[in-house]
mmCIF file of C-alpha atoms (C1' of nucleotides) in Angstrom:
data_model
loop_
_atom_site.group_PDB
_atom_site.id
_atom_site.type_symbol
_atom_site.label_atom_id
_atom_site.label_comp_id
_atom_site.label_asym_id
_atom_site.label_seq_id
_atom_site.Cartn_x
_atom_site.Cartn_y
_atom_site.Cartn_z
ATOM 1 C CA UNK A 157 54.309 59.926 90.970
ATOM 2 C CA UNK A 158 55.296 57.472 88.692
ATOM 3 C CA UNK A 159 52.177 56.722 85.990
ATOM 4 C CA UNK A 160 51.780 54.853 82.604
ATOM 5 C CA UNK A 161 48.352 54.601 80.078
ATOM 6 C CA UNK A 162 46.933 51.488 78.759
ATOM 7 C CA UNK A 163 45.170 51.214 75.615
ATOM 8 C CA UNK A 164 41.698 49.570 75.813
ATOM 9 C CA UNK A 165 39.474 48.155 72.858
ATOM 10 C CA UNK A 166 36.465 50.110 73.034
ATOM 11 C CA UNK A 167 33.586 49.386 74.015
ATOM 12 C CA UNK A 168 34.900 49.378 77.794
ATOM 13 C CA UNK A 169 33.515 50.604 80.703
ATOM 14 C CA UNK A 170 35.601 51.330 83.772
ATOM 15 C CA UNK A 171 32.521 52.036 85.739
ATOM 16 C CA UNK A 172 30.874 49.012 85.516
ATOM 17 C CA UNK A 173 34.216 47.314 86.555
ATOM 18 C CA UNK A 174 34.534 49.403 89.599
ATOM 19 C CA UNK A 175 30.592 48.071 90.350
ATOM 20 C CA UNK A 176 32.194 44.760 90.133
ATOM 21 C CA UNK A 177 34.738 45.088 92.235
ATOM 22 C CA UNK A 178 32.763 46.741 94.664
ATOM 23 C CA UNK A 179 30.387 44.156 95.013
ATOM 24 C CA UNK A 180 31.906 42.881 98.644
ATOM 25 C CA UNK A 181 32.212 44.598 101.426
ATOM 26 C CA UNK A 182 34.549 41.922 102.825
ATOM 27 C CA UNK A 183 36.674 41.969 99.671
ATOM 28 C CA UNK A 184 40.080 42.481 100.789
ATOM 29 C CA UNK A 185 42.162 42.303 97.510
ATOM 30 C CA UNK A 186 41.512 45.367 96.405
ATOM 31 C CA UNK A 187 39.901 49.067 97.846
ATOM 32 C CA UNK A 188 37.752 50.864 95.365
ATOM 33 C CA UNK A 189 36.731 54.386 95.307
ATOM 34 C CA UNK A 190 34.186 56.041 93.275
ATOM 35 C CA UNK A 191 36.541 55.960 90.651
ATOM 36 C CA UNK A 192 39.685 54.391 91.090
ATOM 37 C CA UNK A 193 40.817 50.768 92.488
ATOM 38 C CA UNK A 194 43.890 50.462 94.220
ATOM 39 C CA UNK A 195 45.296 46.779 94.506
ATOM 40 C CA UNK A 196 48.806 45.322 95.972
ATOM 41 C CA UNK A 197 50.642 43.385 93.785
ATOM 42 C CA UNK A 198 53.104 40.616 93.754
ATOM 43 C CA UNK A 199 55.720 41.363 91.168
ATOM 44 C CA UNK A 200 58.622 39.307 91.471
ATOM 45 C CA UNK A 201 60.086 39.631 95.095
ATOM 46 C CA UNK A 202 58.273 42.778 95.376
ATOM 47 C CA UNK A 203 55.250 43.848 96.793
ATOM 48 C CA UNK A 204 54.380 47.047 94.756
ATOM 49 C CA UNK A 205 50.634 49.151 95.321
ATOM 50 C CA UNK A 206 48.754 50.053 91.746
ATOM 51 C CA UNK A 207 46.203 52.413 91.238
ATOM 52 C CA UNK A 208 43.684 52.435 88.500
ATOM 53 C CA UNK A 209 41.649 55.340 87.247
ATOM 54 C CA UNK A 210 40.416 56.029 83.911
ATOM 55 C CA UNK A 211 41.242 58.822 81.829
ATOM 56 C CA UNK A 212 40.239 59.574 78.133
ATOM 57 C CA UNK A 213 39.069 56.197 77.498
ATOM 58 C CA UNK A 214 42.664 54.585 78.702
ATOM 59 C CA UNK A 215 43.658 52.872 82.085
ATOM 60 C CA UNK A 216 45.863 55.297 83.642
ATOM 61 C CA UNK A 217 47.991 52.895 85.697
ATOM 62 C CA UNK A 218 49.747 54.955 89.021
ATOM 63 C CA UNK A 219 51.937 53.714 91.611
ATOM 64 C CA UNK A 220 51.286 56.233 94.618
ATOM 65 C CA UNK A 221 54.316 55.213 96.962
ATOM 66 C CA UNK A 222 56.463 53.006 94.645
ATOM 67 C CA UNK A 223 59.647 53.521 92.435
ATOM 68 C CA UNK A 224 59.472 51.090 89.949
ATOM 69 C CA UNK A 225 61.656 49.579 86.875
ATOM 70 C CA UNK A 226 61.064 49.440 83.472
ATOM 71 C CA UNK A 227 60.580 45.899 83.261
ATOM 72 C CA UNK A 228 58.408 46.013 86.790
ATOM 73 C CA UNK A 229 56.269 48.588 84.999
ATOM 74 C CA UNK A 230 55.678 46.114 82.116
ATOM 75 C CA UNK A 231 54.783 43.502 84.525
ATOM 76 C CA UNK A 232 52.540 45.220 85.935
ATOM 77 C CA UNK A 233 50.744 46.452 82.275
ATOM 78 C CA UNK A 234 50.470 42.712 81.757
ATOM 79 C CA UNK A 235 48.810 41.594 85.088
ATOM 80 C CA UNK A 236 46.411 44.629 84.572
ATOM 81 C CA UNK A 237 45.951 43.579 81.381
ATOM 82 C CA UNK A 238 44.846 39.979 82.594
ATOM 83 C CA UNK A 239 42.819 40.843 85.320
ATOM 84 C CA UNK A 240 40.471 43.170 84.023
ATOM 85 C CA UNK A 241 40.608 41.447 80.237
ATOM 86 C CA UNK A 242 41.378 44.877 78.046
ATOM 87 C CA UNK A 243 42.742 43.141 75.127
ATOM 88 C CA UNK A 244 39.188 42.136 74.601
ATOM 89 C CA UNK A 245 37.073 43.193 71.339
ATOM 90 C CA UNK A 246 33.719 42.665 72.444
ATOM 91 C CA UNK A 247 31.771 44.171 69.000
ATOM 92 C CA UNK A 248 30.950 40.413 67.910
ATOM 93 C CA UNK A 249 29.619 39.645 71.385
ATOM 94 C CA UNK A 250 27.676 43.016 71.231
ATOM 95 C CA UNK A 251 26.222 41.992 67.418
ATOM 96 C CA UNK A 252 25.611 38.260 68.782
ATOM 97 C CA UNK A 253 23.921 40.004 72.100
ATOM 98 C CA UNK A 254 21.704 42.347 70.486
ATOM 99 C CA UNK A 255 19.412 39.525 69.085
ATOM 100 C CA UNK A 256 19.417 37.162 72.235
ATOM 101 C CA UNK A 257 16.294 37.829 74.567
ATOM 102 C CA UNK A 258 18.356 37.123 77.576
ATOM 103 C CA UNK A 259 21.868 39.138 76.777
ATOM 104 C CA UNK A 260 20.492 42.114 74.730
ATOM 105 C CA UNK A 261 19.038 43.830 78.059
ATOM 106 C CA UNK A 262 21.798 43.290 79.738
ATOM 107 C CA UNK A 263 24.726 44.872 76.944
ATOM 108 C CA UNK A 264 22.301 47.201 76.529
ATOM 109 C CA UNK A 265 22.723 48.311 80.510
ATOM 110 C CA UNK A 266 26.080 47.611 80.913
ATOM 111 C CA UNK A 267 28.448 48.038 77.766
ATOM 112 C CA UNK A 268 31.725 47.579 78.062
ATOM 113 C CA UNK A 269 31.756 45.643 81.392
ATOM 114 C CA UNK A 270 34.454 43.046 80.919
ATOM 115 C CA UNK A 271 34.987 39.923 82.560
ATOM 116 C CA UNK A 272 37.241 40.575 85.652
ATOM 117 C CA UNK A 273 39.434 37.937 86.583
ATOM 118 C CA UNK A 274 42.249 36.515 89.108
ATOM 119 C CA UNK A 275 45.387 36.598 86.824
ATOM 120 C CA UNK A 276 47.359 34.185 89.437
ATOM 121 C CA UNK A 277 46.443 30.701 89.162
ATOM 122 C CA UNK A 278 46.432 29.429 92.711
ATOM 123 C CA UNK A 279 44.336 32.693 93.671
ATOM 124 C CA UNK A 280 41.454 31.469 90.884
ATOM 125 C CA UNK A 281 41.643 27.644 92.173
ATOM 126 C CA UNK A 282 41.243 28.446 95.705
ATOM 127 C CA UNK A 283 38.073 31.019 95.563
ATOM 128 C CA UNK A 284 36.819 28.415 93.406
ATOM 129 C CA UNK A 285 36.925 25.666 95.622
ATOM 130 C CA UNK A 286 36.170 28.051 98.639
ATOM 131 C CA UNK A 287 32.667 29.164 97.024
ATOM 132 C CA UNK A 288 31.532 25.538 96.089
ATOM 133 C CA UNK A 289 27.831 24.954 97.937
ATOM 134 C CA UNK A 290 28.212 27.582 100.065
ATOM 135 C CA UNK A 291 26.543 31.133 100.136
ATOM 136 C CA UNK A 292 28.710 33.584 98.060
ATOM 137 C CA UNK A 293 29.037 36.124 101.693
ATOM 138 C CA UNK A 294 30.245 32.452 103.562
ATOM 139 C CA UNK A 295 32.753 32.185 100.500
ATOM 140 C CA UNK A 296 33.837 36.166 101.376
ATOM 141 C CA UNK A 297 34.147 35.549 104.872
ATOM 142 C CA UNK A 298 36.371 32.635 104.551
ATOM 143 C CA UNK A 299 38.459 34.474 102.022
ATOM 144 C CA UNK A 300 39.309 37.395 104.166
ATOM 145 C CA UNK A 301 40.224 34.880 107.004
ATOM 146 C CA UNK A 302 42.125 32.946 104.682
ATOM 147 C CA UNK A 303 43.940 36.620 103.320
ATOM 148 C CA UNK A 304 44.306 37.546 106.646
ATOM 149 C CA UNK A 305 46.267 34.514 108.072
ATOM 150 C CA UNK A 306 48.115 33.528 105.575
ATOM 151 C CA UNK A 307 48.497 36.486 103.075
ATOM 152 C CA UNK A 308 51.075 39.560 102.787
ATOM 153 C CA UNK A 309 50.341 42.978 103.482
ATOM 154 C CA UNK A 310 51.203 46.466 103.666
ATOM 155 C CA UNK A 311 50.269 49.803 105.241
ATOM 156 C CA UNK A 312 49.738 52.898 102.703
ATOM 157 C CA UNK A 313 48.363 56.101 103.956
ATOM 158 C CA UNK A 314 46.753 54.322 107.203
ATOM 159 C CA UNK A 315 45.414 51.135 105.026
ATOM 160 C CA UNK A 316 45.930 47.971 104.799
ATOM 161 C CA UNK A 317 46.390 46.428 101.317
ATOM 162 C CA UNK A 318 46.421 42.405 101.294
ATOM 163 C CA UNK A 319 47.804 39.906 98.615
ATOM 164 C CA UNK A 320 46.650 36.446 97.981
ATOM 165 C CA UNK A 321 48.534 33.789 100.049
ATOM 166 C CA UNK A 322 51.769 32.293 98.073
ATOM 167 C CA UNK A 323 51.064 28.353 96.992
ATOM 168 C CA UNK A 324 54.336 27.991 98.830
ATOM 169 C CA UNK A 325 53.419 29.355 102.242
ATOM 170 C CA UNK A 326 50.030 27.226 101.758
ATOM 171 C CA UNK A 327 51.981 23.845 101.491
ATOM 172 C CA UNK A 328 53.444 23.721 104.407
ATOM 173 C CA UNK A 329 50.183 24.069 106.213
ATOM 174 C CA UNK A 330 47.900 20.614 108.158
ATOM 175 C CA UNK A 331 44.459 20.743 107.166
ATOM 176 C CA UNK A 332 43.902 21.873 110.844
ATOM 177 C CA UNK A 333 45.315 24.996 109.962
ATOM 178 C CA UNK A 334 42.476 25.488 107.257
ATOM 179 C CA UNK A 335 39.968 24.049 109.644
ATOM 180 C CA UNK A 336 40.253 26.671 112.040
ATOM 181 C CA UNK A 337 39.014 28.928 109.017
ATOM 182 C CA UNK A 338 36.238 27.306 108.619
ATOM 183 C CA UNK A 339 36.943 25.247 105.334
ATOM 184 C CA UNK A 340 35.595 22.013 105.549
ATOM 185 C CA UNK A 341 38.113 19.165 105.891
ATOM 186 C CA UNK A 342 37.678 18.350 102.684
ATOM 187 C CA UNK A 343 38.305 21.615 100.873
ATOM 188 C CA UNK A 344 41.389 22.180 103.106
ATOM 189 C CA UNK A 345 42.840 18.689 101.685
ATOM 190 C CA UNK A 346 42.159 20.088 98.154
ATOM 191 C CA UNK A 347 43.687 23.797 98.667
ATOM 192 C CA UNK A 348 47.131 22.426 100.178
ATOM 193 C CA UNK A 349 47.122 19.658 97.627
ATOM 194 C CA UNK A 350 46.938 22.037 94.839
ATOM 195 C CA UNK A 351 49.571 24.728 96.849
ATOM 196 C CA UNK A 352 51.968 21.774 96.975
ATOM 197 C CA UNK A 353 51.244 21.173 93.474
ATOM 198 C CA UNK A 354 51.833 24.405 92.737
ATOM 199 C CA UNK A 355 55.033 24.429 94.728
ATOM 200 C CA UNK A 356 56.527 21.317 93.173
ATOM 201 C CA UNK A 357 56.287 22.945 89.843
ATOM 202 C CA UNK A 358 53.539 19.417 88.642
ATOM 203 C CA UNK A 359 50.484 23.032 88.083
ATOM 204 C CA UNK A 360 51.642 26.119 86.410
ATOM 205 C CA UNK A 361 49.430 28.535 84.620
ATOM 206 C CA UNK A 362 52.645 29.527 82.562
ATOM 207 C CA UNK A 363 53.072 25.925 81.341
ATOM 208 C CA UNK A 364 49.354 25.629 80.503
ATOM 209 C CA UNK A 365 48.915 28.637 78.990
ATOM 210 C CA UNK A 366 50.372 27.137 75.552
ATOM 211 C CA UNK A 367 47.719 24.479 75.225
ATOM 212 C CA UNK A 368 44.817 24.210 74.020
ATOM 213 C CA UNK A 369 41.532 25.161 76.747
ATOM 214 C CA UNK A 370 40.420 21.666 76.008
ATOM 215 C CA UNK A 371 43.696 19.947 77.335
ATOM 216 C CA UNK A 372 43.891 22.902 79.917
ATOM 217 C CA UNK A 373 40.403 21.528 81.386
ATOM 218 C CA UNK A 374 41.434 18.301 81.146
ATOM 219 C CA UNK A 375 44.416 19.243 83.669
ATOM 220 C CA UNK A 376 42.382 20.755 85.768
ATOM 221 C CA UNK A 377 39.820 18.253 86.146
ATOM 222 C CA UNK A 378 43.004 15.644 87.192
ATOM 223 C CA UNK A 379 42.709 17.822 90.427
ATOM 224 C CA UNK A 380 41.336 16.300 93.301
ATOM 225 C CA UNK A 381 38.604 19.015 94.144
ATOM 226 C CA UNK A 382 38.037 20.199 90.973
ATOM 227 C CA UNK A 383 34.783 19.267 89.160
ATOM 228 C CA UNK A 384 33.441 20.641 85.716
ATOM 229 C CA UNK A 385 32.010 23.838 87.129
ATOM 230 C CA UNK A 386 35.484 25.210 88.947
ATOM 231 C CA UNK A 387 37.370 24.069 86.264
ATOM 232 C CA UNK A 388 35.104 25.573 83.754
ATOM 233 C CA UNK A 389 35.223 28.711 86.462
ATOM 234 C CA UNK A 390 38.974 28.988 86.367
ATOM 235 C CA UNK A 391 39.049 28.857 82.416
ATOM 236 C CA UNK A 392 37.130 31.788 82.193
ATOM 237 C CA UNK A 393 38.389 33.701 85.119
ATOM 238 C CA UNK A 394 42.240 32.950 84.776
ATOM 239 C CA UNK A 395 42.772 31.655 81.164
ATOM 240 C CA UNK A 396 40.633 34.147 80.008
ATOM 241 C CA UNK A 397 38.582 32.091 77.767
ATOM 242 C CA UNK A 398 35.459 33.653 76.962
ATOM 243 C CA UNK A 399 34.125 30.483 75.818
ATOM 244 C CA UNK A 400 34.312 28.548 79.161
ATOM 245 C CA UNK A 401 30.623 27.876 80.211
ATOM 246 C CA UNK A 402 30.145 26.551 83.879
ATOM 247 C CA UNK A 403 26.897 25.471 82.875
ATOM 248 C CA UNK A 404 25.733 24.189 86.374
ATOM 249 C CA UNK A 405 26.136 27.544 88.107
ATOM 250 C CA UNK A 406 23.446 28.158 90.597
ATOM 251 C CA UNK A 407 23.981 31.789 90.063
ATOM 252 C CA UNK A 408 24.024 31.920 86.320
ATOM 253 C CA UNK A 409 20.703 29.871 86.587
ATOM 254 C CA UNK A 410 19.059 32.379 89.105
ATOM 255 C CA UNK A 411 19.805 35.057 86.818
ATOM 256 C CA UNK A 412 18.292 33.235 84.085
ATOM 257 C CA UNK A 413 15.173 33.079 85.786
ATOM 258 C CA UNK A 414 14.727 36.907 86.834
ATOM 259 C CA UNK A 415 15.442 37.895 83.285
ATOM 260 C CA UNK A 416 12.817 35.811 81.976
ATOM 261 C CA UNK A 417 10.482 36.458 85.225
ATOM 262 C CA UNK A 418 9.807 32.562 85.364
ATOM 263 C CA UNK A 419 8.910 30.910 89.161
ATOM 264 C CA UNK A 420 11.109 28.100 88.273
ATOM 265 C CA UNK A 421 14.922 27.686 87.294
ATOM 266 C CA UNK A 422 15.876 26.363 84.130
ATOM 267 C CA UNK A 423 16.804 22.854 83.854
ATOM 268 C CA UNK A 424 20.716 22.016 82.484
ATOM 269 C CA UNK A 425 18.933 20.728 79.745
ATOM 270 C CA UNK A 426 17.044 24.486 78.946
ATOM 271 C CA UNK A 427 20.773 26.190 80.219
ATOM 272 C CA UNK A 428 22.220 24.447 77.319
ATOM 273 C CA UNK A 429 20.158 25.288 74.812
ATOM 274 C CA UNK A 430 20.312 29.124 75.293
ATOM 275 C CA UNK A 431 24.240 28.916 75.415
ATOM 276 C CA UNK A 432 23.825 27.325 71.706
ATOM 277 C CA UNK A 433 23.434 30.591 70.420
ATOM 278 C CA UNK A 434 26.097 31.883 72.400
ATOM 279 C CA UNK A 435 28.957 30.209 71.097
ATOM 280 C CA UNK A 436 32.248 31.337 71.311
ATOM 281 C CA UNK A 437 31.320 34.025 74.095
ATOM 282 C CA UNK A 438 29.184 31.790 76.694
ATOM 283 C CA UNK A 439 31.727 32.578 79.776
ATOM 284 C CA UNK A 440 31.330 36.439 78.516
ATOM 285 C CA UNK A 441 27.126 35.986 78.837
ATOM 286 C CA UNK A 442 27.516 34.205 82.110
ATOM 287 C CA UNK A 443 29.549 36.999 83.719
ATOM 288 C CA UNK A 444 26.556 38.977 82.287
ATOM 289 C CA UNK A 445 23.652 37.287 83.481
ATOM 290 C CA UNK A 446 25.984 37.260 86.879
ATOM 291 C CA UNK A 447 26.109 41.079 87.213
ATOM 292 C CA UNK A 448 22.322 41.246 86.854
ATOM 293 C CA UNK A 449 22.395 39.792 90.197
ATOM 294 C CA UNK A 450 23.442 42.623 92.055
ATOM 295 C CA UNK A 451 21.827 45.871 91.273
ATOM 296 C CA UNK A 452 21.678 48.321 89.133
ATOM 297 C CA UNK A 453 24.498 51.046 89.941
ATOM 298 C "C1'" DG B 128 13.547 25.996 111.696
ATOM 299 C "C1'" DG B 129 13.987 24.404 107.099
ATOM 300 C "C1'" DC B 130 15.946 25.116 102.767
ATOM 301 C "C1'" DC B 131 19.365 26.755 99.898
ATOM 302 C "C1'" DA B 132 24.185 28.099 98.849
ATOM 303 C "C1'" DG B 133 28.774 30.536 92.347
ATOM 304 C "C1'" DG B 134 29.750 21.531 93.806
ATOM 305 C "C1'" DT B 135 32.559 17.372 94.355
ATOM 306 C "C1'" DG B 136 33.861 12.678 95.287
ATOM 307 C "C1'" DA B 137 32.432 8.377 96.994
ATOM 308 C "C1'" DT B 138 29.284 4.759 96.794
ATOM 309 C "C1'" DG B 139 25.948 1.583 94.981
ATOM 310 C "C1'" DG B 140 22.842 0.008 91.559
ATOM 311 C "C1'" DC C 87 26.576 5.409 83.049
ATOM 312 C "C1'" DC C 88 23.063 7.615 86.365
ATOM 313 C "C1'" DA C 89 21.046 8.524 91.123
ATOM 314 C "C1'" DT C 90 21.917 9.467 95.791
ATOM 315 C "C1'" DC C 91 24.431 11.006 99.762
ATOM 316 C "C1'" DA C 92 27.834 13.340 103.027
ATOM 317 C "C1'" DC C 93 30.223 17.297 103.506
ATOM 318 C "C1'" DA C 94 29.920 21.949 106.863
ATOM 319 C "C1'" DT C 95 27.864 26.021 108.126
ATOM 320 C "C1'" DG C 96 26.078 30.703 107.225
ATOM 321 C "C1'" DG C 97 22.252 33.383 105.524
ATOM 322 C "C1'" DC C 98 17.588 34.260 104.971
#
DNA sequence: GGCCAGGTGATGG
DNA sequence: CCATCACATGGC
C-alpha cells in the first residue's frame, strides 16, 4: 500500500480531530475509526479513497485500494493539508488563550485541536446555507439526502464512501428537485444559483484565494443567500482564515453561556467585546467554544 | 404543544 | 438605518 507522511506544526492533536469528525452519526463524508478517518476524494477525474492515521506526531496519509501518481499524491497532501488546517502554528493563540477566562479552559482540554474545514468551495457554501435556522441533526439529515441523491460514491471493503455533489451536476437541477429533500424553496433557489455560479466559472475559490478576506467577504455577501454569518462561516471553514468571526452564531453564543454558567445568552453587543481580545484568532476561539458543545471525549 | 434551531431577504417605518 | 416578519420543519 501506497503511503506518504505529512509534517504538522506542533501543538496538534489528531485525537481531538477524530472527536470532531465523529461528532455525526449521519455524517457521510467521511468514516472514522478510533484512530483513523478514511474519506473519498475528488482529485481531478478521479475518485481516489485516503486514509488518515497518525504516527510519530505526522499524518501518515494511505491509500488502501488506489495506485496513485506523483502529482495525484501531491494533490492529495494539499487537500489534507486544507481540510484539517496543519500548516497552522497555534503557540500565539495558545499564549493569547492562556489569559482569556473563556478560551484558557478550553486549550487547556483540547490542545492541538485545529479547525477542520471543507477545502471545496461549493461543499462549504451549501452546508452553510443548509444549517441556517435549523437544528444542526435537521442540517445532517438533509445533507446525507442531499449526498445521497446527488453525490458520487464507491464501494471499499463492503462500504460505501460518498463525495460532495459536483456544482455542475447541481445546476442542472429545478428547485423541485431540492424540495423533495426537504430544503425550503428558498434555500434550493440559493444552492443551484450558486452551483450555476460555480459552473459558469462567475465563483471560484481558486480566483478568490489571491485577495484579500475583506474583498473575499465582500464576494460572498453579493450571493443571494449568503448573509454575514455564512459568509463569515465559509471564511473560516474554506479560506482558512482564523480571523473570520461569525459573531451571530447561536452555537458560539450557547457555548458562551455554559462556560461562564450564566442563565442568559450574551447579547452581540457582550459577543463582541470578548472577541476584542481575541484578535487575529476569533474564528480559531469560535471553533473552540463550538467543541465545548459536545462532550468531553 | 410551544419554542428554538450553527439566518436571510423582503418589507415598512 | 433599524425593527419585524415569513420561511419550513425537526427536535426536545
Amino acid at each position: 500500500m501506497t503511503e506518504m507522511l505529512l509534517a504538522v506544526q506542533q501543538p496538534f492533536d489528531f485525537q481531538e480531530c477524530l472527536v470532531f469528525l465523529s461528532r455525526s452519526e449521519q455524517e457521510v463524508l467521511h468514516v472514522t475509526t478510533p484512530d483513523t478517518v478514511r474519506k473519498l476524494m475528488r482529485i481531478g477525474e478521479r475518485l481516489i479513497l485516503i486514509e488518515l492515521q497518525e504516527v510519530e506526531k505526522h499524518i501518515c496519509v494511505r491509500f488502501p485500494v488506489d495506485e496513485v501518481s506523483e502529482t495525484e499524491k501531491e494533490r492529495v497532501a494539499r487537500e489534507v493539508r486544507d481540510w484539517l488546517d496543519l500548516e497552522r502554528d497555534l503557540k500565539p493563540f495558545e499564549t493569547m488563550g492562556a489569559k482569556d477566562e473563556l478560551l484558557a479552559p478550553l486549550i487547556e482540554a483540547h490542545r492541538g485541536l485545529r479547525t477542520i474545514g471543507f477545502p471545496d468551495l461549493f461543499e462549504a457554501l451549501v452546508w452553510a446555507i443548509i444549517g441556517q435556522q435549523i437544528t444542526l441533526s435537521f442540517a445532517y439529515t438533509i445533507k446525507r439526502r442531499f449526498v445521497e441523491r446527488y453525490g458520487d460514491h464507491r464501494v471499499v471493503e463492503g462500504r460505501a464512501y460518498w463525495t460532495f455533489p459536483w456544482a455542475e451536476r447541481i445546476a442542472l437541477l429545478e428547485p423541485e428537485g431540492l424540495r423533495e429533500l426537504q430544503f425550503s424553496r428558498r434555500k434550493a433557489e440559493y444552492v443551484i444559483d450558486i452551483a450555476r455560479e460555480i459552473t459558469n466559472g462567475d465563483l471560484s475559490k481558486t480566483a478568490l484565494q489571491s485577495h484579500s478576506s475583506a474583498d473575499i467577504r465582500q464576494r460572498l455577501l453579493a450571493i443571494r443567500g449568503v448573509g454575514a454569518w455564512t459568509a463569515d462561516y465559509v471564511l473560516m471553514k474554506c479560506f482558512q482564515d482564523a480571523s473570520a468571526f461569525p459573531i451571530a452564531d447561536v452555537g458560539l453564543h450557547q457555548a458562551i453561556q455554559h462556560q461562564l454558567g450564566t442563565s442568559k445568552k450574551p447579547t452581540i453587543e457582550e459577543v463582541k467585546r470578548y472577541g476584542e481580545s481575541w484578535q487575529g484568532w476569533e474564528g480559531y476561539a469560535t471553533f473552540y467554544l463550538w467543541r465545548s458543545l459536545y462532550g468531553n471525549v
